[in-house]
Short mmCIF file of N, CA and C in Angstrom, two decimals:
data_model
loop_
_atom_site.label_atom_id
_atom_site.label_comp_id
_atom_site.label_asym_id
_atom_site.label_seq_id
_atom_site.Cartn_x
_atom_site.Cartn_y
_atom_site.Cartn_z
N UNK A 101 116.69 121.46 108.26
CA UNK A 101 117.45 120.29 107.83
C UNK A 101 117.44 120.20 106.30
N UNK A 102 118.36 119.57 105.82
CA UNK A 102 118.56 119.41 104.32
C UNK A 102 117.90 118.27 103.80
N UNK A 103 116.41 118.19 103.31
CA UNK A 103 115.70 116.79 103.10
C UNK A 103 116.51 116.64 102.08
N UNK A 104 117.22 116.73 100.72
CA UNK A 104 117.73 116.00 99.90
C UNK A 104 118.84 115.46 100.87
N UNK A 105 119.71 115.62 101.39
CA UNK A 105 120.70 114.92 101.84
C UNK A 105 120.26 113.85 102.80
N UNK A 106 119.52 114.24 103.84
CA UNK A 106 118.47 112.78 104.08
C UNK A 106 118.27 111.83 103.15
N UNK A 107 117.44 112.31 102.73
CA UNK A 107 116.62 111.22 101.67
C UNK A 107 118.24 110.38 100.41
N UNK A 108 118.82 110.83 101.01
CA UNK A 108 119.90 110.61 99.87
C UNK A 108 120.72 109.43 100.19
N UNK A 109 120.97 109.75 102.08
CA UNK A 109 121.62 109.30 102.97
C UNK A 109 120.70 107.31 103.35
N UNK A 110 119.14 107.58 103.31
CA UNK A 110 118.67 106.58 103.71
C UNK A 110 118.36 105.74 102.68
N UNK A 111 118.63 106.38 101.08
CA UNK A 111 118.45 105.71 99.85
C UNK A 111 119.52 104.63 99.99
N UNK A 112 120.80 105.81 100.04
CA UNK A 112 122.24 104.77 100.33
C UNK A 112 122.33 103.70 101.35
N UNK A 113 121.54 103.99 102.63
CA UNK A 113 121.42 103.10 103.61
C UNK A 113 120.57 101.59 102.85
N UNK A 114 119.92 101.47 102.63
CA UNK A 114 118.76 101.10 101.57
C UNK A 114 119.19 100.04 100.94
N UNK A 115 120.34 100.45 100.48
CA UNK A 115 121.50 100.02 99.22
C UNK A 115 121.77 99.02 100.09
N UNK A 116 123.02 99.95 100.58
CA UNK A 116 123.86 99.03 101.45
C UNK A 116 123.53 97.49 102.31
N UNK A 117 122.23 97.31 102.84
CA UNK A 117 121.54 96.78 103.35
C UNK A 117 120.80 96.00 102.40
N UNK A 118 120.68 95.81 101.46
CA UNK A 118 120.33 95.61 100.88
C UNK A 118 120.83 93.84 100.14
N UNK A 119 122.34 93.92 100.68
CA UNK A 119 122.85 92.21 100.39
C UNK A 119 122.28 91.61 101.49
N UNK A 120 121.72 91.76 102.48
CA UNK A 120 121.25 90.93 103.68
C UNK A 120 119.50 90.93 103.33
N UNK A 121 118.90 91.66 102.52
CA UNK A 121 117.41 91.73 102.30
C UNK A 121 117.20 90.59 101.10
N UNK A 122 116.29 89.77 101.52
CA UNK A 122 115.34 88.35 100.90
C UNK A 122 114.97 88.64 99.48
N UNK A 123 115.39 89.82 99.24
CA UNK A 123 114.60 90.75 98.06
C UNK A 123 112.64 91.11 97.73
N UNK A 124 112.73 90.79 99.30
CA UNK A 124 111.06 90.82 99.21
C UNK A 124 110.80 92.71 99.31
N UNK A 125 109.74 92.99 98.78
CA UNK A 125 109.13 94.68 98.86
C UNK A 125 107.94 94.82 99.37
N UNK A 126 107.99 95.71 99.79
CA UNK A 126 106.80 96.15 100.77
C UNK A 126 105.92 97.06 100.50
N UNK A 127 105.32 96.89 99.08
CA UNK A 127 105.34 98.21 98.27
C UNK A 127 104.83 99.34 99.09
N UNK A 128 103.51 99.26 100.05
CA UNK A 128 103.15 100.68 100.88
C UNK A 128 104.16 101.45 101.73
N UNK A 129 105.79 100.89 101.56
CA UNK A 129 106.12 101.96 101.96
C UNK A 129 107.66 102.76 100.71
N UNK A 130 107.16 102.21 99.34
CA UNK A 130 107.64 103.26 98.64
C UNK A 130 106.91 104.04 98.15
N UNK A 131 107.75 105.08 97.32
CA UNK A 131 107.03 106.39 96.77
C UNK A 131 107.49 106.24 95.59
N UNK A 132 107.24 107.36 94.26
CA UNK A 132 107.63 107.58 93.27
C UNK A 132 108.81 107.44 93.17
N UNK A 133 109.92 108.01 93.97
CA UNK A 133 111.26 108.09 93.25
C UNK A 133 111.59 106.46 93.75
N UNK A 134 111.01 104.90 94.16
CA UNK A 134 111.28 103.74 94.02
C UNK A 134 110.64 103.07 93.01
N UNK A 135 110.31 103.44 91.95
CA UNK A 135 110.29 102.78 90.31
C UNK A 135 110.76 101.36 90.52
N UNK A 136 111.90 101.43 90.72
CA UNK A 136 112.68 100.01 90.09
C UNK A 136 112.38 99.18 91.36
N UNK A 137 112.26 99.59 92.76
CA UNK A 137 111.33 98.82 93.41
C UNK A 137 109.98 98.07 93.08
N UNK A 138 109.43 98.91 92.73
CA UNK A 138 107.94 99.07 92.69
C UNK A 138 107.89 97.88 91.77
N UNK A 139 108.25 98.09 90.43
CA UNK A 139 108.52 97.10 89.35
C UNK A 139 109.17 95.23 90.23
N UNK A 140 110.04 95.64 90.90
CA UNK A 140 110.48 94.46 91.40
C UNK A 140 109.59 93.50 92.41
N UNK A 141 108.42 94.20 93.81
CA UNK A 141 107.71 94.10 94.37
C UNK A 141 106.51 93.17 93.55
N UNK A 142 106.47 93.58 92.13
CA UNK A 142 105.22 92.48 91.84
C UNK A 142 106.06 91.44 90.84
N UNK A 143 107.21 91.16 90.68
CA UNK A 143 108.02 90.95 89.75
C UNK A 143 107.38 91.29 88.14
N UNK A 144 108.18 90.87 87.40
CA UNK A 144 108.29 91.48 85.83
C UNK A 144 106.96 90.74 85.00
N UNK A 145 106.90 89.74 85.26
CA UNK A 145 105.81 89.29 84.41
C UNK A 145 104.06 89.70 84.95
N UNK A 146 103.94 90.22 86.38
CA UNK A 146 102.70 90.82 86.87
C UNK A 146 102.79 92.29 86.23
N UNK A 147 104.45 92.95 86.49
CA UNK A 147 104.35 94.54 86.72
C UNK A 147 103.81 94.58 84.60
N UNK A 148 104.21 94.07 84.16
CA UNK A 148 103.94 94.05 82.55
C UNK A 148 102.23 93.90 82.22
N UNK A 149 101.93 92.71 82.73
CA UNK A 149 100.31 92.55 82.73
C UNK A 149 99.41 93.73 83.51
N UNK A 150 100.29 94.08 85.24
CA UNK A 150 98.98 95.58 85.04
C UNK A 150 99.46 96.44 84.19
N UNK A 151 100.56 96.70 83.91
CA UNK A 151 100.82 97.56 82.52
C UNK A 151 100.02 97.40 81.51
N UNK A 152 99.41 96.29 80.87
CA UNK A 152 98.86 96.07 79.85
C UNK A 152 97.00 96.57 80.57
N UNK A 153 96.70 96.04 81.38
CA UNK A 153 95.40 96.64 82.41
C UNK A 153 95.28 97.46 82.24
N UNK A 154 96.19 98.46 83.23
CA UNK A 154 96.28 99.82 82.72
C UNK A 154 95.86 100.91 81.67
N UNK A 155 96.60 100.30 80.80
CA UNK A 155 96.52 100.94 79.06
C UNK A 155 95.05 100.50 78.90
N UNK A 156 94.25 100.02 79.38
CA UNK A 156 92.75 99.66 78.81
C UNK A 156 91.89 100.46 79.75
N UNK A 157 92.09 100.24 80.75
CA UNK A 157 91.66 101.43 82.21
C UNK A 157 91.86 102.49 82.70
N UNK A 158 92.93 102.86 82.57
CA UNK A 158 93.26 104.65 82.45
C UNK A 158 94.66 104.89 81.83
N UNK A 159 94.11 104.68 80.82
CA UNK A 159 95.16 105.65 79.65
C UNK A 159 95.92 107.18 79.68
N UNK A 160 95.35 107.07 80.45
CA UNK A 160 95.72 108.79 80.92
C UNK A 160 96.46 109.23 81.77
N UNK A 161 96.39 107.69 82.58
CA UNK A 161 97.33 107.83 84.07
C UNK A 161 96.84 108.32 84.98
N UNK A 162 95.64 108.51 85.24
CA UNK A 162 94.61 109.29 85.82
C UNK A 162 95.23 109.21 87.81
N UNK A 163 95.03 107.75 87.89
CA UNK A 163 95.75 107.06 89.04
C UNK A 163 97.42 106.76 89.06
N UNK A 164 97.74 107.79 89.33
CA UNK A 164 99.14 108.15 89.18
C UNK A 164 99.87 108.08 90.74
N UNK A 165 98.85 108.21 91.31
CA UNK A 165 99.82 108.53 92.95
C UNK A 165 100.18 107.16 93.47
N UNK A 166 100.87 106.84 94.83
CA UNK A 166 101.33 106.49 95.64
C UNK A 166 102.13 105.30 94.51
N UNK A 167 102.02 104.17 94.49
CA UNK A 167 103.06 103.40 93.73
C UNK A 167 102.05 103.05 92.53
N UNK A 168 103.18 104.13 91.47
CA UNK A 168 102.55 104.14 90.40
C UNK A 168 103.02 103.28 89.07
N UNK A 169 101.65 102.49 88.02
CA UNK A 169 102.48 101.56 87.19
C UNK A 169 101.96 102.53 86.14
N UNK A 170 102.70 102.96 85.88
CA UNK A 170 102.29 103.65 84.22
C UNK A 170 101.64 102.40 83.15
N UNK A 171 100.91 102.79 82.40
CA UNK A 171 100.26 102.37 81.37
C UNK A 171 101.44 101.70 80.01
N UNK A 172 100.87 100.60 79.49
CA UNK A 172 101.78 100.40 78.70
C UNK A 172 101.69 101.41 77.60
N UNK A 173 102.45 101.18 76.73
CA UNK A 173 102.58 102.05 75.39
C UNK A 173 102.12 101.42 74.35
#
């Protein structure tokens, strides 16, 4: 099977579905390529503060996997 065209297909599904969704997130079930989820799931003024956490706790990005907040700059 062609996983990019999957994964492409249920992104779009995602979308689409997406005017009927509360805008609530579920973050354990995105991955890396849902960023702008991920960010939205704690809204903007939390996802900024562990950003700022972050940058004091692993600068390095050390903890990078499953839904990841990069470090501020």
């Amino acid at each position: 099977a062609d996983r990019g065209r999957t994964w492409d297909s249920c992104r779009d599904a995602g979308r689409a579905w997406g005017r009927w969704s509360g805008g609530a997130v579920y973050l354990n079930w995105l991955g890396a390529e849902w960023q702008e989820r991920i960010q939205a799931g704690f809204g903007p003024v939390k996802y900024e503060r562990l950003r700022s956490i972050k940058k004091v706790w692993d600068p390095q990005n050390v903890f990078r996997f499953n839904q990841n907040i990069p470090p501020a700059q």
